Backbone as a chain_set.jsonl record, in Angstrom:
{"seq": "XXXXXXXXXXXXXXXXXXXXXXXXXXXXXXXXXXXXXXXXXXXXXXXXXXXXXXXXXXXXXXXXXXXXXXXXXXXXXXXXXXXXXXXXXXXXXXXXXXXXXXXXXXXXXXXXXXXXXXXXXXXXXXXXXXXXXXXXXXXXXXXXXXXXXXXXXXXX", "coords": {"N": [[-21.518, -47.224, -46.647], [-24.805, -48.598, -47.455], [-26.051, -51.692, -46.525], [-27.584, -54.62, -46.676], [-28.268, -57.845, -45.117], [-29.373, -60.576, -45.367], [-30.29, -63.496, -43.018], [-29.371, -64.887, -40.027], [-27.454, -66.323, -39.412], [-24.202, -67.705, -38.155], [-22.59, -66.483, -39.986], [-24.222, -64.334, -41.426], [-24.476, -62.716, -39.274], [-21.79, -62.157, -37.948], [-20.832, -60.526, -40.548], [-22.688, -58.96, -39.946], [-22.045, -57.258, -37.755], [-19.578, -56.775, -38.052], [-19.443, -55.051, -40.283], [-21.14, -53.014, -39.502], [-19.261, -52.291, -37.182], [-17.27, -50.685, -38.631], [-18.877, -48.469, -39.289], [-20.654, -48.693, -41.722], [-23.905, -48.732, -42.59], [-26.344, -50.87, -41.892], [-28.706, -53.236, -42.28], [-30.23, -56.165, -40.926], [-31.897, -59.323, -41.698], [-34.583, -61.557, -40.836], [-35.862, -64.677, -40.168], [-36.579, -65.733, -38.016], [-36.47, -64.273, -34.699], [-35.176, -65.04, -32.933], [-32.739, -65.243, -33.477], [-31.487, -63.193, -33.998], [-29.835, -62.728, -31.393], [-27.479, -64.001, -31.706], [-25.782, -61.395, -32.736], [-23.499, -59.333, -32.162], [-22.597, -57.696, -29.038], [-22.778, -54.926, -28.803], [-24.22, -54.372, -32.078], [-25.457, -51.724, -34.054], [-26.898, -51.672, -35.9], [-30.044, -52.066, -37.728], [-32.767, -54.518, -37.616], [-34.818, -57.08, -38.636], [-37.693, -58.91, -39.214], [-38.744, -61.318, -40.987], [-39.703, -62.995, -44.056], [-37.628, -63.617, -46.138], [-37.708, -63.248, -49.016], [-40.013, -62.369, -49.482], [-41.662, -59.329, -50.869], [-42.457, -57.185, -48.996], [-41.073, -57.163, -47.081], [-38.522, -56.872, -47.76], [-39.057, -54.504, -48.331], [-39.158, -53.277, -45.69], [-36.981, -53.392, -44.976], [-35.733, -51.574, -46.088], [-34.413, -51.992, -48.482], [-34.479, -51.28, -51.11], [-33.059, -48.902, -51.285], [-30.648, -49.605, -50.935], [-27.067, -50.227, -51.27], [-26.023, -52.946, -51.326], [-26.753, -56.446, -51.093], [-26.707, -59.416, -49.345], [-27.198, -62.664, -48.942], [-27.021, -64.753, -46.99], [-28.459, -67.177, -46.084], [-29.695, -70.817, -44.95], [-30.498, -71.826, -46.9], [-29.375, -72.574, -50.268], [-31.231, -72.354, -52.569], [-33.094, -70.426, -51.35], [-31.558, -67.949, -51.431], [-30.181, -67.719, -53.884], [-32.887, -66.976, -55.319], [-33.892, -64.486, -53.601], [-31.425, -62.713, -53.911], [-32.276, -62.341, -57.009], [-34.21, -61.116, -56.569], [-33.869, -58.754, -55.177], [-31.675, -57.496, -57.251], [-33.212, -57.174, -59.599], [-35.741, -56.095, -59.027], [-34.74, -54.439, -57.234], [-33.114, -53.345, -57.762], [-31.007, -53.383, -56.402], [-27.522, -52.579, -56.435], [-25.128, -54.532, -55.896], [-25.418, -57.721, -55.132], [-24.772, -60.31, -53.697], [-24.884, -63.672, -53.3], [-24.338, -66.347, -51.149], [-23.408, -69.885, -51.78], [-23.871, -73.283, -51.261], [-23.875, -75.166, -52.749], [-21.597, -77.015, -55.249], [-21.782, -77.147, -57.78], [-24.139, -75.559, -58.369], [-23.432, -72.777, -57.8], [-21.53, -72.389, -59.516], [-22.909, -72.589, -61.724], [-24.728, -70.586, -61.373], [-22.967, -67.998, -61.374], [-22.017, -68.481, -64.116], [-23.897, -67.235, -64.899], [-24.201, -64.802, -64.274], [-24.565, -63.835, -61.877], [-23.707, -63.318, -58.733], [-21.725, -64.84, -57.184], [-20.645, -67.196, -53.969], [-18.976, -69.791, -53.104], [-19.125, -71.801, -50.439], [-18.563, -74.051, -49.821], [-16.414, -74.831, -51.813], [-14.525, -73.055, -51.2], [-13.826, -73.928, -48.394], [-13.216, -76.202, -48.947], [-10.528, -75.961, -50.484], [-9.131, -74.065, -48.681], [-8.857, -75.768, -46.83], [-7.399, -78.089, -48.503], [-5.156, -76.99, -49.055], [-3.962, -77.091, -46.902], [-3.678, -78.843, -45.43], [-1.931, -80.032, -47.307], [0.061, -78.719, -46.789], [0.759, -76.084, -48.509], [1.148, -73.107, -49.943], [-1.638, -70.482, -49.983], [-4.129, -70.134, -52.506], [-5.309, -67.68, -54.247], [-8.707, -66.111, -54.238], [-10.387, -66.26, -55.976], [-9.144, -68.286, -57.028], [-10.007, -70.392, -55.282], [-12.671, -70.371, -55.5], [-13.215, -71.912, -57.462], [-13.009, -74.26, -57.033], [-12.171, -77.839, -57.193], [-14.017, -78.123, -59.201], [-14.128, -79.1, -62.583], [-13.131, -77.648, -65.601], [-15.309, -77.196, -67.472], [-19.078, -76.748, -68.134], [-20.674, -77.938, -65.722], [-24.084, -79.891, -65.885], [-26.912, -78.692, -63.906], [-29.278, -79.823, -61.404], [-31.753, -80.89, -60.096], [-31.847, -82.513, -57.741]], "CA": [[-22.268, -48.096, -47.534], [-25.779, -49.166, -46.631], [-25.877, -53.258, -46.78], [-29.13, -55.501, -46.412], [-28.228, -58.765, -45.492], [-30.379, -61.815, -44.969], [-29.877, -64.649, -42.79], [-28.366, -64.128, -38.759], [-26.328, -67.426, -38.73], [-22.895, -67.311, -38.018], [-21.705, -65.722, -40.735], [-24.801, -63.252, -41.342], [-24.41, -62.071, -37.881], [-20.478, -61.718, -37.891], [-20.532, -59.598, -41.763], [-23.216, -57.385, -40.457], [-21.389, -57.037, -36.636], [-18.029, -56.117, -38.66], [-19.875, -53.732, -40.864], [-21.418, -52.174, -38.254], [-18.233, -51.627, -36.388], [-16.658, -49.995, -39.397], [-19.612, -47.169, -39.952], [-21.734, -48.781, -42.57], [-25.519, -48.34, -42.151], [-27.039, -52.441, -41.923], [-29.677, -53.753, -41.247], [-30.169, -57.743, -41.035], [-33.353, -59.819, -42.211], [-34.097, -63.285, -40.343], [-37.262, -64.762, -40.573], [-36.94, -66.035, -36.818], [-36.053, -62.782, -34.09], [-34.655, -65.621, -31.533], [-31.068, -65.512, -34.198], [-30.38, -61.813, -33.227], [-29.145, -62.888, -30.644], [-26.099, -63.98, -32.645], [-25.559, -60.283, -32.818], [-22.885, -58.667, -31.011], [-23.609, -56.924, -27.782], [-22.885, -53.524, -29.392], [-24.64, -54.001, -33.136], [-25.93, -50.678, -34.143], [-27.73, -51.646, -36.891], [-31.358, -52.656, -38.418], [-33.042, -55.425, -37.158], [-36.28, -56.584, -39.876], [-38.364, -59.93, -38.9], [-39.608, -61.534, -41.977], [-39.352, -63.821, -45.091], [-36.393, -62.641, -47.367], [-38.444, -63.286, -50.158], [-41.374, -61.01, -49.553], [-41.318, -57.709, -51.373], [-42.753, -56.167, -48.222], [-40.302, -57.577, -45.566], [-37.311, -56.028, -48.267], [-39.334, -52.993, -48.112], [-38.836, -52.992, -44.464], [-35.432, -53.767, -44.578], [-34.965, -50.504, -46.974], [-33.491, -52.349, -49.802], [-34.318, -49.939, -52.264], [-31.86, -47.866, -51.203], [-28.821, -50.102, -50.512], [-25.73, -50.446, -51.872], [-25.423, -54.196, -51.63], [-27.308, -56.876, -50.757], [-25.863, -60.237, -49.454], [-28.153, -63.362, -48.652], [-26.426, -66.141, -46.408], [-29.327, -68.247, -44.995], [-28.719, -71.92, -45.376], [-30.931, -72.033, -48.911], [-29.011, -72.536, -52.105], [-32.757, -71.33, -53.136], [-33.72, -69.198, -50.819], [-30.738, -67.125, -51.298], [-30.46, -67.059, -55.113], [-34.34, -65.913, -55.495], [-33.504, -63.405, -52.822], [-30.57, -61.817, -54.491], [-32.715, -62.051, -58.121], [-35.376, -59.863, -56.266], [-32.903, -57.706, -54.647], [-31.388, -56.683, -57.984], [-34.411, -57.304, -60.806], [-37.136, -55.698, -58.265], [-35.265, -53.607, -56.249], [-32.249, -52.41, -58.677], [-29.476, -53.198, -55.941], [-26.128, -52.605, -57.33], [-24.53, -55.324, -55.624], [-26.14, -58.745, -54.807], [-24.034, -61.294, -53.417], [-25.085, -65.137, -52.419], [-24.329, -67.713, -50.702], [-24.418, -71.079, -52.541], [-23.25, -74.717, -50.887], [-23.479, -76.641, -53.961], [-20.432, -75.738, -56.045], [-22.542, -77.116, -59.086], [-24.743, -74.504, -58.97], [-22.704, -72.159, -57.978], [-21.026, -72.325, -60.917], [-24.014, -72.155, -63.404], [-25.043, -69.265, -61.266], [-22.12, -67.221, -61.389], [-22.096, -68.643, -65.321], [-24.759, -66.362, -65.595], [-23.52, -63.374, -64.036], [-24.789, -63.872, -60.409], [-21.816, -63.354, -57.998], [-22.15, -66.621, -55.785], [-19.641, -67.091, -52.803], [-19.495, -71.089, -52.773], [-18.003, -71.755, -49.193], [-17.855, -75.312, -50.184], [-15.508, -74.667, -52.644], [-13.158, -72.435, -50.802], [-13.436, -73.981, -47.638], [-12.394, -77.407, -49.26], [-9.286, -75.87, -50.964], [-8.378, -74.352, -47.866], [-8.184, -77.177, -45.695], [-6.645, -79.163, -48.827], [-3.998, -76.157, -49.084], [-3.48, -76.56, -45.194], [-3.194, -80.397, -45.459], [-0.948, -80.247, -48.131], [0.905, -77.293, -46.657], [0.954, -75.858, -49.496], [0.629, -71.542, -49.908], [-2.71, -70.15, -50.088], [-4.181, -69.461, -53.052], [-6.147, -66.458, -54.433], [-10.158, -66.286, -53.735], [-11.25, -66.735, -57.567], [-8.946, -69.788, -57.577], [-10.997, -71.255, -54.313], [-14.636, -70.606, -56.197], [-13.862, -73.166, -58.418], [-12.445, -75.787, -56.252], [-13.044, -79.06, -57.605], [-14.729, -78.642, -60.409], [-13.411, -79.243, -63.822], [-13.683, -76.308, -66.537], [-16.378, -77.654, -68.299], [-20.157, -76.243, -67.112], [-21.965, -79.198, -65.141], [-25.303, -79.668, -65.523], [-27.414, -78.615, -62.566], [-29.902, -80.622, -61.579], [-32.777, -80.057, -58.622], [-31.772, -82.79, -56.717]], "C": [[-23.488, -48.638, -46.797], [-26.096, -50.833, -46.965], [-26.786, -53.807, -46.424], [-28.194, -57.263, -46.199], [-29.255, -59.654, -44.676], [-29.995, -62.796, -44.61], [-28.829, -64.199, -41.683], [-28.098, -65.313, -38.357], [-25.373, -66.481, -38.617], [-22.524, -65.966, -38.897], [-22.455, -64.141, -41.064], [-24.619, -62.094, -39.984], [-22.702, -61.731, -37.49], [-20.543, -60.412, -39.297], [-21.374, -58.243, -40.727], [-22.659, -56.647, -39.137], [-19.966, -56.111, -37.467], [-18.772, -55.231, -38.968], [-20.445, -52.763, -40.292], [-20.653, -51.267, -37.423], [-17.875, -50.545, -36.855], [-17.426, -48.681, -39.731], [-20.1, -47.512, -41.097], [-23.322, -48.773, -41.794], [-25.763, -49.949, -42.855], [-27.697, -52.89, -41.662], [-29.561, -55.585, -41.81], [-31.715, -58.259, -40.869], [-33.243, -61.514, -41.441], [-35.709, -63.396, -40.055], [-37.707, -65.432, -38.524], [-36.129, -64.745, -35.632], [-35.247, -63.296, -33.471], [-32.88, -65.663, -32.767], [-30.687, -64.224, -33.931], [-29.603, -61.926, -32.352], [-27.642, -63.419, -30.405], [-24.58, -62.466, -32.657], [-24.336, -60.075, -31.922], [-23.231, -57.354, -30.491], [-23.989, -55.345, -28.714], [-23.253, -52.879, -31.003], [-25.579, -53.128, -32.858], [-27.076, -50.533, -35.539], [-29.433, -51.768, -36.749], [-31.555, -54.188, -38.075], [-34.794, -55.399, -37.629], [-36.549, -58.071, -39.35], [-39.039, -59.751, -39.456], [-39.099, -62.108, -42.94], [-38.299, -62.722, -46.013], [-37.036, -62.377, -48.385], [-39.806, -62.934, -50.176], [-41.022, -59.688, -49.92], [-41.468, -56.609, -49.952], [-41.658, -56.153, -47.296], [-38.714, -56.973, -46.208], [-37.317, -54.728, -47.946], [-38.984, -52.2, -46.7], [-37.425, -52.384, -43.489], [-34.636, -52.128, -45.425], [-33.927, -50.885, -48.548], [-33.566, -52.544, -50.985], [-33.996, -49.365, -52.57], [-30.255, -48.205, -50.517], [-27.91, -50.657, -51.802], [-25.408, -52.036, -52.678], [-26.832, -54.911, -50.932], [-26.711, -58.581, -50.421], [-27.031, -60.971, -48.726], [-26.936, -64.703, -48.281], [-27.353, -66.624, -45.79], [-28.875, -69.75, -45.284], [-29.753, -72.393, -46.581], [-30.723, -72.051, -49.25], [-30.176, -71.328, -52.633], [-33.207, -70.373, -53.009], [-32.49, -67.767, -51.689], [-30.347, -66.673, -53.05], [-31.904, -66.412, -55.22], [-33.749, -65.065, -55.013], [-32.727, -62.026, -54.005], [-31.015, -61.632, -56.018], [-33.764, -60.889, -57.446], [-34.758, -58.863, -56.103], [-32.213, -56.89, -56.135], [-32.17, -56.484, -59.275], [-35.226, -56.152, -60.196], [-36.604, -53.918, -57.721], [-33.768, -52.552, -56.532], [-31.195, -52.109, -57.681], [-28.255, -53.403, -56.626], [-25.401, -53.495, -57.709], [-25.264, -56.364, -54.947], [-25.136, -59.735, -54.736], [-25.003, -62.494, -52.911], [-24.621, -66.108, -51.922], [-24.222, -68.82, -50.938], [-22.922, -72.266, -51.869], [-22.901, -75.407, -52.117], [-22.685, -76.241, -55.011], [-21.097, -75.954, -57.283], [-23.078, -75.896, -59.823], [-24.4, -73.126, -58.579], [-22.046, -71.473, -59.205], [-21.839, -72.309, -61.882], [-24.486, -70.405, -63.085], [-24.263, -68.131, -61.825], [-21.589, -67.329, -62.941], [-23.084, -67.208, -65.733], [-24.747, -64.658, -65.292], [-23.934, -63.117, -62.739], [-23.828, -63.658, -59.53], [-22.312, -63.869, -56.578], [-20.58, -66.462, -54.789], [-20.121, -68.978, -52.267], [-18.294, -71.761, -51.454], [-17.373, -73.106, -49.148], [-16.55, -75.876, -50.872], [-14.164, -73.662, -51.781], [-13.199, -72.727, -49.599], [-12.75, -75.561, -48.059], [-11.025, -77.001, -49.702], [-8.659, -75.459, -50.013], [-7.636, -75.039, -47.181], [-7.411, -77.873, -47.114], [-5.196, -78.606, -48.542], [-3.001, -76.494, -47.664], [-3.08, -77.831, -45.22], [-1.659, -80.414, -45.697], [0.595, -78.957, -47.763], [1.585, -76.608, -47.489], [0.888, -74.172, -49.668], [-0.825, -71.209, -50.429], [-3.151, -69.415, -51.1], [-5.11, -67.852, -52.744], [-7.897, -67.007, -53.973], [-10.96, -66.902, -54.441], [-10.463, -68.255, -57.885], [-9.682, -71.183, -56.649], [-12.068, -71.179, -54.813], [-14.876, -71.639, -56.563], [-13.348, -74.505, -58.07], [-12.798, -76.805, -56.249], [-13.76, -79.184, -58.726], [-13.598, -78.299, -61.972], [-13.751, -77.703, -64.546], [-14.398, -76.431, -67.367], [-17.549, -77.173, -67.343], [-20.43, -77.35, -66.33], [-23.013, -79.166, -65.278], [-25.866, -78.913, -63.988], [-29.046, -79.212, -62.467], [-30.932, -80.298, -60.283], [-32.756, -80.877, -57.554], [-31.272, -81.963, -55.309]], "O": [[-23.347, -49.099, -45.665], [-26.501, -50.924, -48.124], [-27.013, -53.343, -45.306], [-27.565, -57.732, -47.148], [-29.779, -59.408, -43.589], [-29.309, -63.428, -45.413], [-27.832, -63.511, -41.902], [-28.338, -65.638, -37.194], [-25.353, -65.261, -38.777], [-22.265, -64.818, -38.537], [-21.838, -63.076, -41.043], [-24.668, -60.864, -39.989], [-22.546, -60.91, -36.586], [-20.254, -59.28, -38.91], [-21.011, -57.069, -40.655], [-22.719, -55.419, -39.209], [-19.631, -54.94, -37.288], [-18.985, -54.395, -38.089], [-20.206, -51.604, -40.631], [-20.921, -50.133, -37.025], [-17.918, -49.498, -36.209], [-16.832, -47.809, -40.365], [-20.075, -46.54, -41.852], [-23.599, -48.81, -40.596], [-25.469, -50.227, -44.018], [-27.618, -53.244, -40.486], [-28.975, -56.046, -42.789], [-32.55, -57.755, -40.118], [-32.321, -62.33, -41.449], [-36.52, -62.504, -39.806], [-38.82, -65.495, -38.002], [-35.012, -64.401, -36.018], [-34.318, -62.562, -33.135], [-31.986, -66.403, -32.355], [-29.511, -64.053, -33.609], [-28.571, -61.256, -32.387], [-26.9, -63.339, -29.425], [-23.35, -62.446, -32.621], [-24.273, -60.753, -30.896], [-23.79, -56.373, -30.983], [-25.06, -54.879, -29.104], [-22.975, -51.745, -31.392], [-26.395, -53.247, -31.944], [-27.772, -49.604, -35.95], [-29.98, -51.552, -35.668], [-30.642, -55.0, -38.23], [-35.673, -54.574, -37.382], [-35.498, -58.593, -38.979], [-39.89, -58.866, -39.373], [-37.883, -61.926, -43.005], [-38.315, -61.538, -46.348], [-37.007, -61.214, -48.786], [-40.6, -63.343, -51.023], [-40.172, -59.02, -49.331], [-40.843, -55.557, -49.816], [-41.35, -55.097, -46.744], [-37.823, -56.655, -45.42], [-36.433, -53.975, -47.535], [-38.665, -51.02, -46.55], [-37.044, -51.741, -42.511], [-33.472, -51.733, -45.362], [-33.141, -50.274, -49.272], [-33.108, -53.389, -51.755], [-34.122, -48.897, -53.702], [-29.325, -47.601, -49.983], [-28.118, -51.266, -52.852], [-24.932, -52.338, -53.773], [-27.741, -54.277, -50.396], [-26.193, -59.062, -51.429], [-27.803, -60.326, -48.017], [-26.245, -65.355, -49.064], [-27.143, -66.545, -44.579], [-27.779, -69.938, -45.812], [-29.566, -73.501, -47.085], [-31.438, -71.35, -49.967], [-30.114, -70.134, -52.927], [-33.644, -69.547, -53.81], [-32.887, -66.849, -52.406], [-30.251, -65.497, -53.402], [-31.937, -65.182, -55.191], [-32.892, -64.568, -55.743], [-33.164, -61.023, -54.571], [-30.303, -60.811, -56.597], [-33.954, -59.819, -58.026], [-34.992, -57.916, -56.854], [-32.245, -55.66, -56.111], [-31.764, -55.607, -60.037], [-35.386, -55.184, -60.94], [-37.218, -52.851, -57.692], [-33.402, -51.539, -55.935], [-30.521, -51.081, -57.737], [-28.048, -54.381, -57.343], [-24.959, -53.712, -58.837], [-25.887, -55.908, -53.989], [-24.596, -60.034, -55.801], [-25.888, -62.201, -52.106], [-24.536, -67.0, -52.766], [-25.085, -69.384, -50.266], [-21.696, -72.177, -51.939], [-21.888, -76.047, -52.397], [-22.964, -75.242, -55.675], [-21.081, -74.975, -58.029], [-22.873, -75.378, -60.921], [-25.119, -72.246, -59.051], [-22.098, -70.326, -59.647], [-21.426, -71.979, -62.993], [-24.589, -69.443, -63.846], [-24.769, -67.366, -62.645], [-20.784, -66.456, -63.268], [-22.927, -66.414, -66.66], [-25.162, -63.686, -65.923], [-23.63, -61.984, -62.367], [-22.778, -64.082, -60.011], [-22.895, -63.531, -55.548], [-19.659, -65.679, -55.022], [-21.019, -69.376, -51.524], [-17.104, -72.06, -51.547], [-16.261, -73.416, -48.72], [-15.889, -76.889, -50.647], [-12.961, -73.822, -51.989], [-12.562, -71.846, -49.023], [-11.786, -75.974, -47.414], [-10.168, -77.77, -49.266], [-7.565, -76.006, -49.874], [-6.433, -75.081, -46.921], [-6.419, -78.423, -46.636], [-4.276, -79.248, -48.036], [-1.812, -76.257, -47.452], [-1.879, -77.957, -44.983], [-0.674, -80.622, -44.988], [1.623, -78.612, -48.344], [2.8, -76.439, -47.395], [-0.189, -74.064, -49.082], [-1.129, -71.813, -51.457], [-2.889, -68.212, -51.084], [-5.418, -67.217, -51.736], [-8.166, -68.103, -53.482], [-11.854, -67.695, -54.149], [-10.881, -69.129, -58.644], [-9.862, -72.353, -56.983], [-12.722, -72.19, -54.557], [-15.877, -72.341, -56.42], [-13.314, -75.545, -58.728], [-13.706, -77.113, -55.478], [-14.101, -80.272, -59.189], [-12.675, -77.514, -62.189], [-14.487, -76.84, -64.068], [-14.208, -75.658, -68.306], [-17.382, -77.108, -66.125], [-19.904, -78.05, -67.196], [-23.422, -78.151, -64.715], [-25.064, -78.67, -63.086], [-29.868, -79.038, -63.367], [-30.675, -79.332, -59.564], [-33.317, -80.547, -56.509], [-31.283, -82.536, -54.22]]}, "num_chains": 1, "name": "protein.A"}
């Protein structure tokens, strides 16, 4: 699978290290070069320096011709735009994001976006772990905390 992702924090820099290991083709997008260094010693991938949200710096990245596309920087914003370019612009299959605020999370993924709100499933973890309780499923951590009613979303 060839995978674009954006953003070499932690977690960008561990997905595209795993995927790497495994024999996917990856390259990783970071708008500063000094976060490769995140990398592990032996990533074999793509390495693109440049705004996520430039058509050219996607172009760079090849992700015209990937599979997926996954945007973890620490933007709510950045990272939805991103993944609207990535599959409006650039007709990736799969567009995953990122999103802190489970609010909008949840309007996103209302709309057919497929958000990954860590807020939300890292709070149910730890409550699960508190409460020592068994661990749910993944789709029951998305919505952790919020009621089943939409929420507004708001731009604060």
């Amino acid at each position: 699978m060839k995978v674009v992702i954006l953003g070499c924090g932690r977690v960008g820099a561990t997905i595209a290290a795993t995927m790497s290991r495994e024999g996917h083709d990856v390259t990783i997008v970071d708008k500063n070069p000094d976060s490769f260094r995140r990398l592990a010693s032996g990533f074999e991938g793509k390495k693109v320096v440049g705004n996520g949200l430039s058509e050219d710096t996607l172009r760079k990245a090849d992700v015209e011709h990937a599979d997926a596309f996954v945007a973890v920087t620490n933007g709510d914003n950045r990272n939805i735009m991103s993944v609207q370019l990535a599959k409006v612009r650039f007709k990736v299959p799969k567009v995953i994001a990122r999103i802190y605020d489970p609010i909008r999370s949840y309007a996103y993924a209302d709309l057919g976006i497929d958000t990954v709100c860590t807020t939300c499933i890292g709070s149910g973890v730890l409550h699960d772990k508190i409460l020592g309780k068994p661990y749910e499923s993944i789709e029951q951590y998305c919505r952790f905390g919020l009621d089943d009613k939409a929420p507004e979303v708001t731009n604060e």
